Coordinates of C-alpha atoms and ligand atoms in Angstrom, one line a residue:
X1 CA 0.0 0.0 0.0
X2 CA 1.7 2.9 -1.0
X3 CA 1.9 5.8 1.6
X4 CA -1.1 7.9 1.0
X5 CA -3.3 4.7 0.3
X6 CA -2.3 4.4 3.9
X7 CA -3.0 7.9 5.0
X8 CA -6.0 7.6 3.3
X9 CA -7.1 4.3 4.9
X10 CA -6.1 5.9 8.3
X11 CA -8.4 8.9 7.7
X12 CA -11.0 6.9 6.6
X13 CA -11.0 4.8 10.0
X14 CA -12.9 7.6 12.1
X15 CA -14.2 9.4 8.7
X16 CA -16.1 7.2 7.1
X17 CA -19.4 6.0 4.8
X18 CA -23.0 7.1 4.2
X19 CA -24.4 4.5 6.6
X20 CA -28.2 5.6 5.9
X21 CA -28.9 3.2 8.9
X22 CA -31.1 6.2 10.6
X23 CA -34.0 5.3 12.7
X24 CA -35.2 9.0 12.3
X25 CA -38.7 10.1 10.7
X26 CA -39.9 13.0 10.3
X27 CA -43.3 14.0 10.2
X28 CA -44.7 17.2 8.3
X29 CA -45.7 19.1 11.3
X30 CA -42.2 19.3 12.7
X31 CA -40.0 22.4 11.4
X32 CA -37.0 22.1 9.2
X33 CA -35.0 23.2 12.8
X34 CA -37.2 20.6 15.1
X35 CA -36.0 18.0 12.0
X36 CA -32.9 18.9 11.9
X37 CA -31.8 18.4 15.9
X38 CA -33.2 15.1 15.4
X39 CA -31.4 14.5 12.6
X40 CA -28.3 15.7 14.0
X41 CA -28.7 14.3 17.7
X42 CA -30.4 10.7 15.9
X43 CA -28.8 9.7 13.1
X44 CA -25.6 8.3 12.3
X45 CA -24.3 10.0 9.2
X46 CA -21.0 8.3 8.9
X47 CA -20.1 4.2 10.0
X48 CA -18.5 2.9 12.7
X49 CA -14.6 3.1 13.0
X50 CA -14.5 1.1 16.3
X51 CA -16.2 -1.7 17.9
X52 CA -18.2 -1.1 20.7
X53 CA -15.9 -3.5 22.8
X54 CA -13.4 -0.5 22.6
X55 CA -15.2 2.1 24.5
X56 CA -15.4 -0.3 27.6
X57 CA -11.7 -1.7 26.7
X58 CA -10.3 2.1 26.5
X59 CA -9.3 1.7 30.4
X60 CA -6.7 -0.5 30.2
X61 CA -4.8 2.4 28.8
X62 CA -5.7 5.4 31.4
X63 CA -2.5 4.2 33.4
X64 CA -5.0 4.2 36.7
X65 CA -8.4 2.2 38.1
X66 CA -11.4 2.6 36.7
X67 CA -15.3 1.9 37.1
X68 CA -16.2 -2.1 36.0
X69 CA -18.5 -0.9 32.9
X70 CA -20.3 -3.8 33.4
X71 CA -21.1 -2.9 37.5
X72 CA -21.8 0.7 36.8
X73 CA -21.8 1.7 33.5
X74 CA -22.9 5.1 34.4
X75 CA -19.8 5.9 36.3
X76 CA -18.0 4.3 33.7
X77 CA -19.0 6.5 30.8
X78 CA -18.4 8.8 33.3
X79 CA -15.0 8.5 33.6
X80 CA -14.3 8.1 30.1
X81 CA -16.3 11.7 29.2
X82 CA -13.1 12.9 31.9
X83 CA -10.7 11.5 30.4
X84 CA -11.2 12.8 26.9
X85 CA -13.0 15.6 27.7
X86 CA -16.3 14.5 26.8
X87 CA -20.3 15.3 28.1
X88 CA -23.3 13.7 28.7
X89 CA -25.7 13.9 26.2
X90 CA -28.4 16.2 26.5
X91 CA -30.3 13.8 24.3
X92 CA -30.6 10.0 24.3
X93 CA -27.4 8.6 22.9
X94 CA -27.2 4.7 24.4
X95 CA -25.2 5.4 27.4
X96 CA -22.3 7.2 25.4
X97 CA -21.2 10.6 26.1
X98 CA -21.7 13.2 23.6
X99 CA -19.9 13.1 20.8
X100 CA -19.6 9.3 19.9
X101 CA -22.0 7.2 19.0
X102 CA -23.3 4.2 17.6
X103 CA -23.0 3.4 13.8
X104 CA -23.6 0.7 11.5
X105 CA -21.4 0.6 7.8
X106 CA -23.5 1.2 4.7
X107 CA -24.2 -2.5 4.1
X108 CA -25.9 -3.1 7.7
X109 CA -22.8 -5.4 8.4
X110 CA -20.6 -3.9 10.8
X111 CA -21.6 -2.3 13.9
X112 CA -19.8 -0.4 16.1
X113 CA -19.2 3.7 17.1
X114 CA -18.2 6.8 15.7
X115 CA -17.6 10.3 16.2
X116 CA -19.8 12.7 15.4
X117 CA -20.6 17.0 15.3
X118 CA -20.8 17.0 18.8
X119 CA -17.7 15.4 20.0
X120 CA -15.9 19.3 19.1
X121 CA -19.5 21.2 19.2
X122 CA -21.1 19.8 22.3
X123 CA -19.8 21.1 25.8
X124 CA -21.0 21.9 29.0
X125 CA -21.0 24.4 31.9
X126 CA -21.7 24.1 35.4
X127 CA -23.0 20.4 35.0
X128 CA -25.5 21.6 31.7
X129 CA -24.5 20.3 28.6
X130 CA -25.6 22.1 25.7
X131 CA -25.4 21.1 21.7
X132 CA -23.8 23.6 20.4
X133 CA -21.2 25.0 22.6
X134 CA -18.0 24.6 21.6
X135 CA -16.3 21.6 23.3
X136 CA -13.4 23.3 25.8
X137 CA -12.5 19.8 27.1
X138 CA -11.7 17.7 24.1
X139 CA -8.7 15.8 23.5
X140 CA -9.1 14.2 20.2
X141 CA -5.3 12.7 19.7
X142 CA -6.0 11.0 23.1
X143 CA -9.6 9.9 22.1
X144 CA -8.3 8.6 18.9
X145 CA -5.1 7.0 20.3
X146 CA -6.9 4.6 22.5
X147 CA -10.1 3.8 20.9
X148 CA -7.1 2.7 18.4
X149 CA -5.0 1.3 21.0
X150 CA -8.4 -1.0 22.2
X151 CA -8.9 -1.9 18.4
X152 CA -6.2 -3.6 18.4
X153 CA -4.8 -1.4 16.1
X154 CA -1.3 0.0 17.0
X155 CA -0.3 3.0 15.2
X156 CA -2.4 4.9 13.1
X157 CA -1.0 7.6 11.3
X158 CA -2.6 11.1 11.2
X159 CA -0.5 13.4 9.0
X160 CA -1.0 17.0 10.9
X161 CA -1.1 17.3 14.6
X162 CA -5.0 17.2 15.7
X163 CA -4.3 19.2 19.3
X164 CA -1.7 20.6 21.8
X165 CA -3.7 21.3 24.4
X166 CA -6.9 20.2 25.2
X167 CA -10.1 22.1 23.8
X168 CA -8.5 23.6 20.6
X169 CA -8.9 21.0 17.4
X170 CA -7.1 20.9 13.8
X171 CA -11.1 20.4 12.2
X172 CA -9.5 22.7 9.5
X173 CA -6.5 20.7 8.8
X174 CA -9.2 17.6 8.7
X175 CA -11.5 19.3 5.8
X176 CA -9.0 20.1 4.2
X177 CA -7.1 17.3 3.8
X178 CA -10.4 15.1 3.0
X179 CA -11.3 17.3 0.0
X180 CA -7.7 17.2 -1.1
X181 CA -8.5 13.8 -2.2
X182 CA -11.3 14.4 -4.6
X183 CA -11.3 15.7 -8.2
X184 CA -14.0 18.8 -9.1
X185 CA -16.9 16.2 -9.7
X186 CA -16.1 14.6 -6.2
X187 CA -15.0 11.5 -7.5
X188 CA -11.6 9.9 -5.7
X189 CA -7.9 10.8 -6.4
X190 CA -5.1 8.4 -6.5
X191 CA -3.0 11.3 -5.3
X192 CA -3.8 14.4 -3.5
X193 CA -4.0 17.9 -5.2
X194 CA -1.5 20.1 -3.4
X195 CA -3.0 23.1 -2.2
X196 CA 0.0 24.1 -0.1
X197 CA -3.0 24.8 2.9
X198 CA -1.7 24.4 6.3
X199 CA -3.8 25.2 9.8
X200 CA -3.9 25.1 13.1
X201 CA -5.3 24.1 15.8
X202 CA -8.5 25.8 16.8
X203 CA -11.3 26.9 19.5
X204 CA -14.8 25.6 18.9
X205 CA -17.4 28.2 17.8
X206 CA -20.4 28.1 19.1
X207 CA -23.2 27.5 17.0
X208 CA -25.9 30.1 18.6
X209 CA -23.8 32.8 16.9
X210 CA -24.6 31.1 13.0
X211 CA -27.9 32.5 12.7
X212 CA -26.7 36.0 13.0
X213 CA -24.2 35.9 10.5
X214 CA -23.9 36.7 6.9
X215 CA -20.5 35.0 6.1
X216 CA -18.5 32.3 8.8
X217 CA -15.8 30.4 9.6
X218 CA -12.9 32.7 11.4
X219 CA -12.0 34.2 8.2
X220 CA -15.5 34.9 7.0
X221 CA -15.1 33.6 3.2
X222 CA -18.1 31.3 3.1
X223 CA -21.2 32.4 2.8
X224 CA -23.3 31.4 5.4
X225 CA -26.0 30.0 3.6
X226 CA -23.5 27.3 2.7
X227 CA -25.4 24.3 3.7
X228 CA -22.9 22.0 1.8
X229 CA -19.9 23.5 3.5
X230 CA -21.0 21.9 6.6
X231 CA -21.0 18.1 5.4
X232 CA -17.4 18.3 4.9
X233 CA -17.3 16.3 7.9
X234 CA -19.4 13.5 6.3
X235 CA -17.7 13.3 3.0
X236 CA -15.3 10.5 3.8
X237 CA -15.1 8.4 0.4
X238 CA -18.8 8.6 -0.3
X239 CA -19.9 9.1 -4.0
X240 CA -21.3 12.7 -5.3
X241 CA -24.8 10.5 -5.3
X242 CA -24.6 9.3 -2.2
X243 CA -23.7 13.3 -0.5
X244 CA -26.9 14.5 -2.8
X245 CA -28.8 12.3 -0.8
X246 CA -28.0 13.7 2.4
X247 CA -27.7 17.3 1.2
X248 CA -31.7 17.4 2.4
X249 CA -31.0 16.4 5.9
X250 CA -28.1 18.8 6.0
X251 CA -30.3 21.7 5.1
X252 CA -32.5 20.8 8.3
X253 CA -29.3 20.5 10.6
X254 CA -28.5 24.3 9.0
X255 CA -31.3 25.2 9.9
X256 CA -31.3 24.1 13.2
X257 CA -28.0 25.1 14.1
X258 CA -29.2 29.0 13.1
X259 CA -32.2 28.5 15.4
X260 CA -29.6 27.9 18.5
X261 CA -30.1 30.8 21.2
X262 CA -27.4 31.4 23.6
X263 CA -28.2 30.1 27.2
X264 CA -28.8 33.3 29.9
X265 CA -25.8 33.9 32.4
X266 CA -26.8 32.3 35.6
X267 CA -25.5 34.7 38.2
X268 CA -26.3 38.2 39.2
X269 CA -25.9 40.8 37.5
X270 CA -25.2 44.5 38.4
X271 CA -27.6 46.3 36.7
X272 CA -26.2 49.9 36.8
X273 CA -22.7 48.8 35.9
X274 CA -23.9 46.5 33.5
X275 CA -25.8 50.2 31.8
X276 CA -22.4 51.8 32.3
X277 CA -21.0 49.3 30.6
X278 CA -23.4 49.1 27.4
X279 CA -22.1 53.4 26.6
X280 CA -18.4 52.1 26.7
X281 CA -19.5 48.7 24.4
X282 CA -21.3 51.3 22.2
X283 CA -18.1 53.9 22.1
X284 CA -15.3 50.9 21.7
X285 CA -17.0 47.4 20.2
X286 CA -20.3 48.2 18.6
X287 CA -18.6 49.2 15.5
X288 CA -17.2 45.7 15.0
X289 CA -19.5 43.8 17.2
X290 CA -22.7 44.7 16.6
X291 CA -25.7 45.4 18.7
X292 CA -27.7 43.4 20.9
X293 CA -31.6 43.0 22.4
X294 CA -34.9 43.0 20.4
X295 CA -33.4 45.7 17.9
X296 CA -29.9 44.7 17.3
X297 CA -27.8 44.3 14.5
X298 CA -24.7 42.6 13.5
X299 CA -22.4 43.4 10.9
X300 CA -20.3 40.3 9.8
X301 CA -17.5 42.8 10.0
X302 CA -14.5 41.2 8.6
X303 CA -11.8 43.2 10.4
X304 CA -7.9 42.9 7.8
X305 CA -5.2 41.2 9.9
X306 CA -2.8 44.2 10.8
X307 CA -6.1 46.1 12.7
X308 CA -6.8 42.7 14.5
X309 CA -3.0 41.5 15.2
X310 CA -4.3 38.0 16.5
X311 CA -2.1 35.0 15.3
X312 CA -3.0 34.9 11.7
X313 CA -1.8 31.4 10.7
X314 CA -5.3 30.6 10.6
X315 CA -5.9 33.2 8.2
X316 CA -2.9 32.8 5.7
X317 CA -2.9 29.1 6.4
X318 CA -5.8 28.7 3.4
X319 CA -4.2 29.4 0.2
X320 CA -5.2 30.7 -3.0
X321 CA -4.6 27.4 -4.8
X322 CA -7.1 25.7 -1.9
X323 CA -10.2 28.4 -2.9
X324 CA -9.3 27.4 -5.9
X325 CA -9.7 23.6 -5.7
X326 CA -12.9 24.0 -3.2
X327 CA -14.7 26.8 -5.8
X328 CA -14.2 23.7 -7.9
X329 CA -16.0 21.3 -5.8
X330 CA -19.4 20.3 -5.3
X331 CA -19.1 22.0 -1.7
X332 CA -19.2 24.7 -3.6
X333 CA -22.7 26.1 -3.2
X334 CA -21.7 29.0 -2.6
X335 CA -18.2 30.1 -3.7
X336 CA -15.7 30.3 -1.5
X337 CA -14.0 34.3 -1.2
X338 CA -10.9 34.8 -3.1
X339 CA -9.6 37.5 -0.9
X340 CA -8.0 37.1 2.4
X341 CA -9.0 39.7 4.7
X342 CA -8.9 38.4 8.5
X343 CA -10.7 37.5 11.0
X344 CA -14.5 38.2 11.2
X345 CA -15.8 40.0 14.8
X346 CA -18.1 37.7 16.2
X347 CA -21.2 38.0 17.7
X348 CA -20.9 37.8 21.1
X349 CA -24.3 36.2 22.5
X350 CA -23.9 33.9 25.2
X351 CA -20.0 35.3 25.5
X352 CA -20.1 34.6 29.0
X353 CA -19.7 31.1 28.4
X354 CA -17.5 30.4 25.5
X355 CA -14.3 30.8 27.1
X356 CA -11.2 30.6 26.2
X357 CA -11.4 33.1 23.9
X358 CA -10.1 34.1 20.3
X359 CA -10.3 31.6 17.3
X360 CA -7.2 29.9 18.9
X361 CA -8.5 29.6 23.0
X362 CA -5.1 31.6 23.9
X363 CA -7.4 34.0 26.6
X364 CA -8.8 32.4 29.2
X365 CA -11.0 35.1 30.5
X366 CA -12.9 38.6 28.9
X367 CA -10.6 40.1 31.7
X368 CA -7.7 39.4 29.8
X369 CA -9.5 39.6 26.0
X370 CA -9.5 43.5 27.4
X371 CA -6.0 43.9 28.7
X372 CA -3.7 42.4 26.6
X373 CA -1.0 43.4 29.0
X374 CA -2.3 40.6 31.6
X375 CA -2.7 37.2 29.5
X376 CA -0.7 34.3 30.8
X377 CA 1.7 33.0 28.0
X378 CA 1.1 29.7 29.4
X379 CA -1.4 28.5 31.7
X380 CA -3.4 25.2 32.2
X381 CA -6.9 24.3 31.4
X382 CA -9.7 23.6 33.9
X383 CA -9.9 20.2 34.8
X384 CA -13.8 20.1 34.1
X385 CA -16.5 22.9 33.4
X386 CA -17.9 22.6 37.1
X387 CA -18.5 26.5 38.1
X388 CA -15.7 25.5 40.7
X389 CA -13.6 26.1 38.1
X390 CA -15.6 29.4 36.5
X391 CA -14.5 32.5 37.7
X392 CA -17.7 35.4 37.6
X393 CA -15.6 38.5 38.0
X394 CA -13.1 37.8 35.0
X395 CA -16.0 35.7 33.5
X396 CA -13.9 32.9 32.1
X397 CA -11.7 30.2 33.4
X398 CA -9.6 30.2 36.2
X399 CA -6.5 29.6 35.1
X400 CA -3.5 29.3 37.0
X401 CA 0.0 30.4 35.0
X402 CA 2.6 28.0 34.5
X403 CA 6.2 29.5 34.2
X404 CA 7.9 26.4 35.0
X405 CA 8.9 24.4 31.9
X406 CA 6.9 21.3 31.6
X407 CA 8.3 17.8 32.5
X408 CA 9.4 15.6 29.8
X409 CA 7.9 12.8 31.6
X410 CA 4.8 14.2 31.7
X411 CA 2.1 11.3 30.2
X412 CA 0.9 13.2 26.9
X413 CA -2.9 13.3 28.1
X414 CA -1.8 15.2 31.2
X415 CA 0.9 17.5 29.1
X416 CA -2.5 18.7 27.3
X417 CA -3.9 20.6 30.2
X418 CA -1.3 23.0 29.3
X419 CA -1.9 25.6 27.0
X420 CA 1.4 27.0 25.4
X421 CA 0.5 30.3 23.2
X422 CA 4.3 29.9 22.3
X423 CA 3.2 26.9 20.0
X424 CA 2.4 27.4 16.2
X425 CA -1.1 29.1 15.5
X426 CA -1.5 29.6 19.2
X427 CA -0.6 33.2 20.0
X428 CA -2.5 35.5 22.3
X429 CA -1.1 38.4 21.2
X430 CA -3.8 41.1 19.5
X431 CA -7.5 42.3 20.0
X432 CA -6.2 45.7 22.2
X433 CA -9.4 47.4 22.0
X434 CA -10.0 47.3 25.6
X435 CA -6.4 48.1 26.8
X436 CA -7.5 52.2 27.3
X437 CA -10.3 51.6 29.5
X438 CA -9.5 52.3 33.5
X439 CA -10.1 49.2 35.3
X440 CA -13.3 50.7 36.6
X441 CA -14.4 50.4 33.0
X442 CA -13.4 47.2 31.7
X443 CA -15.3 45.8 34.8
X444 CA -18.5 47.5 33.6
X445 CA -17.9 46.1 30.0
X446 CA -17.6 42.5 31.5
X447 CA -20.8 43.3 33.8
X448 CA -22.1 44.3 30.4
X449 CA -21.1 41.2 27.9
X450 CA -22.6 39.2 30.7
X451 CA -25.6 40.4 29.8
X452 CA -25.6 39.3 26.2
Ligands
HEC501 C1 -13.0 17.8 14.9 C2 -13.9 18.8 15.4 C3 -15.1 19.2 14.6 C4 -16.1 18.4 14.1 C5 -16.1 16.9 14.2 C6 -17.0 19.3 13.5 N1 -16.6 20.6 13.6 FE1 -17.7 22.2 12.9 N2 -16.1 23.4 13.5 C7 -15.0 23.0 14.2 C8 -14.1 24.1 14.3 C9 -12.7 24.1 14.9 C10 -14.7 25.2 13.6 C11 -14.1 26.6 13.3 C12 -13.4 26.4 11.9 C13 -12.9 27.7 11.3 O1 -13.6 28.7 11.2 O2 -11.8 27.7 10.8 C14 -16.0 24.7 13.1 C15 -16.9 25.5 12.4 C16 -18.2 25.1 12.1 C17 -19.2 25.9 11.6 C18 -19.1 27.4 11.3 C19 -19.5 28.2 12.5 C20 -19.4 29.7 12.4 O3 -20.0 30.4 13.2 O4 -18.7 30.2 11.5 C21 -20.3 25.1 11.3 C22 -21.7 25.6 10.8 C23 -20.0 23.8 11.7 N3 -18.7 23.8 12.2 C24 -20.8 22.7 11.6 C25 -20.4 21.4 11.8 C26 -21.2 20.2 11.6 C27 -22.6 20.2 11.0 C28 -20.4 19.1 11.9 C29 -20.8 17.6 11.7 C30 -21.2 17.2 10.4 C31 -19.2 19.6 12.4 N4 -19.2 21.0 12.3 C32 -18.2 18.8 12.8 C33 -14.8 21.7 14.7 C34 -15.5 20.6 14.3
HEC502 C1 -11.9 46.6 14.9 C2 -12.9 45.6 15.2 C3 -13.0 45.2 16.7 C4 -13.2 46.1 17.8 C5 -13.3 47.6 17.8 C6 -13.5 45.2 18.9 N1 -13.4 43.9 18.5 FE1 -13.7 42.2 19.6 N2 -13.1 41.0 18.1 C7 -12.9 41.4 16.8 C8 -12.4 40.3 16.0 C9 -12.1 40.3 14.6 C10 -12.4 39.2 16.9 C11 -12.0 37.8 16.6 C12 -10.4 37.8 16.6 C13 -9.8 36.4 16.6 O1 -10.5 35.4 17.0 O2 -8.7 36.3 16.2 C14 -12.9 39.7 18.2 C15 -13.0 38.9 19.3 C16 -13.6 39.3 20.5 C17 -13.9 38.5 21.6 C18 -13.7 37.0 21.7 C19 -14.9 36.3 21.2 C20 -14.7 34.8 21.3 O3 -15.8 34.1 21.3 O4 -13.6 34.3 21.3 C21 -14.5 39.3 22.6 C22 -15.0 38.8 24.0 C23 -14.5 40.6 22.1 N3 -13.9 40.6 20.8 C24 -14.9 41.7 22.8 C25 -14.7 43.0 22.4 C26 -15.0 44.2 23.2 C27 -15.6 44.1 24.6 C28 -14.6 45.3 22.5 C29 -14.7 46.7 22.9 C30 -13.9 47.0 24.1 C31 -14.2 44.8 21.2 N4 -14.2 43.4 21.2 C32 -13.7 45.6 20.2 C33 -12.9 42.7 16.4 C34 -13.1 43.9 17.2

């Protein structure tokens, strides 16, 4: 097998088929949005790349005891959500956490699980756990390691680095390589076009900012009405037939996804500060940021890299030869911009609990996203999103600063808690905007944002 046969094989383990196994119907009264959370929560778009033996076997390789799956299965799925930075379900989902699930390949013969949107867009805060909010916890190398491990299978080689740290994904890297392997009419490639792209690693959005926006991803060159665009995820080798017959069902998850309404900051909040605040948004962020309440309105202002100064190897990472090959594609709905610009502002409903913050998850509070002067270069993640870990006058994570350089006999799912802006994509630097306000005034800002 020559090697990107192999690469391609190795993708295709946990990036697979049309399965078309789903046990969802929908009935005309439902919405396209009620269809598609069903959809989205019920079906399995994609077959399995592990047996389900694997999720129980996963333990042998934590290094430390663990819950008999078969005593308490509860506490087991439990401690494997920890370990990989994984949630329950919100929804019914077999006992797995959120994220994986159970799949059947295309011709009803193997069974097993997979992966799906949730395991990077479903988190939790403060023991809720919410589709759509970006997942803060994961750690997808790890995941993938030892679901291989228990397969049986002992090295399986991913050519890009998925994460550092835990919470920030390569899901660009991913799409990217995937539609490097198909021609204009989607069919296969023996070898991949070179598009020269390279990303990194990222923070999750969340999806209850979609609906406001005219143009998405960080860098704002798709249109949002891209419905195509987000099935790059399910493309693994399936035929340009088989993604038209799924195109419907993606439509309803679009639709859902835009019909996602941040969840309402569950602490007190100062109301006069909070007003004082709301002037010094509207002097300072409204211009980028938008509005907010009954009569707001957002710009999709997509703000050029030298104004912004925030790492922009996610920006430049997409090259013109890529647009190029995707404005090819079927994907192609809508076509993909041709010019760099930056980074778009984003909405910032439900702010108060999508930290760490910046495409990259370099700044663990709003504190720090408004002065610059004070962000940790290195500092480690929470160990869970319990509110013991939440900290309401930042609003953010706690996180503690490491200056000590880390120990080389660290395990690697340990070493992950750190987060190391010195790494590639993963700079904190940029976004000054709130470095002239008094302290007095950044605090009303926060008071503000919390608000939204
Ligand atoms: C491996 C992690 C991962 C998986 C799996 C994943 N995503 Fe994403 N998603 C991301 C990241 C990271 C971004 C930000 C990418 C960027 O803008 O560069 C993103 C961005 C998006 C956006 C754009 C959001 C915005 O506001 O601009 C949509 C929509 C989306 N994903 C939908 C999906 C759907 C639907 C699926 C499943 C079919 C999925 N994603 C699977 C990580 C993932
Ligand atoms: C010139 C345009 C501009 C101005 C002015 C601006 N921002 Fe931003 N803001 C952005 C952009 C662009 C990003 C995304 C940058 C990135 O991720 O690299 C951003 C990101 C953020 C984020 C992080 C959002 C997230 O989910 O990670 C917060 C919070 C924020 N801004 C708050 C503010 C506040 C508060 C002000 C006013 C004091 C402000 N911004 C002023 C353009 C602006």
């Amino acid at each position: 097998m020559c090697h990107h046969m192999a690469t391609r094989v190795a993708i295709f383990t946990w990036i697979v088929v049309l399965t078309g196994n789903g046990t969802v119907t929908a009935g005309d009264s439902e919405t396209a949005a009620e269809r598609g959370r069903a959809l989205l929560t019920g079906k399995s778009f994609i077959g399995p790349s592990w047996s389900e033996s694997a999720f129980t076997k996963a333990r042998e390789f934590w290094g430390h005891d663990a819950p008999d799956p078969a005593q308490s299965p509860e506490a087991y799925a439990a401690a494997f959500a920890s370990r990989y930075g994984l949630h329950p379900a919100p929804y019914p989902n077999d006992g797995l956490p959120m994220g994986l699930r159970k799949a059947t390949s295309a011709d009803g013969k193997r069974k097993g699980i997979q992966i799906d949107c949730m395991v990077c867009h479903g988190g939790s805060i403060g023991g809720t756990s919410y589709v759509g909010l970006g997942n803060s916890q994961l750690d997808l190398t790890t995941l993938f390691r030892e679901l291989n491990l228990a397969e049986g299978r002992a090295f399986v080689p991913i050519p890009f680095t998925l994460n550092t740290s835990r919470g920030t994904v390569n899901a660009g890297q991913m799409s990217i390589f995937l539609l490097s392997l198909r021609n204009p009419d989607m069919t296969l490639r023996a070898f991949p076009v070179s598009t020269g792209a390279s990303l990194p690693e990222l923070d999750v959005p969340a999806w209850w900012i979609l609906g406001k926006k005219r143009t998405k991803y960080y860098d704002g060159r798709t249109d949002a009405r891209s419905a195509r665009s987000n099935m790059q995820f399910a493309m693994g080798d399936q035929t340009l037939d088989q993604l038209k017959a799924i195109e419907p069902d993606f439509r309803d998850i679009d639709a859902y996804l835009k019909s996602i309404k941040a969840p309402k900051y569950p602490f007190p909040v100062d109301a006069d500060k909070a007003h004082r605040g709301e002037q010094l948004f509207a002097k300072n962020c409204v211009r980028c940021h938008g509005t907010y309440g009954p009569n707001g309105s957002y710009p999709s202002k997509i703000v050029p890299l030298d104004v912004i100064g925030t790492d922009p190897r996610r920006a430049t990472g997409i090259t013109d030869r890529f647009i190029a090959h995707y404005n090819s594609t079927w994907f192609a709905d809508y076509k993909a911009d041709e010019t760099l610009v930056g980074y778009q502002a984003p909405p910032l409903d439900g702010v108060w609990a999508t930290a760490p913050y910046l495409h990259n998850g370099s700044v663990p509070t709003l504190y720090h996203m408004l002065k610059s002067s004070e962000r940790p270069p290195r500092y480690r993640r929470p160990p869970s999103t319990s509110f013991d870990h939440y900290d309401p006058v930042k609003v953010g994570w706690k996180a503690e600063p490491v200056t000590a350089p880390l120990d080389p006999k660290t395990p690697q799912p340990e070493a992950m808690f750190l987060f190391d802006s010195s790494r590639r994509g993963l700079s904190n630097k940029g976004h000054t905007f709130g470095d002239k306000l008094s302290d007095e005034e950044r605090m009303d800002v926060i008071e503000y944002l919390k608000t939204l």
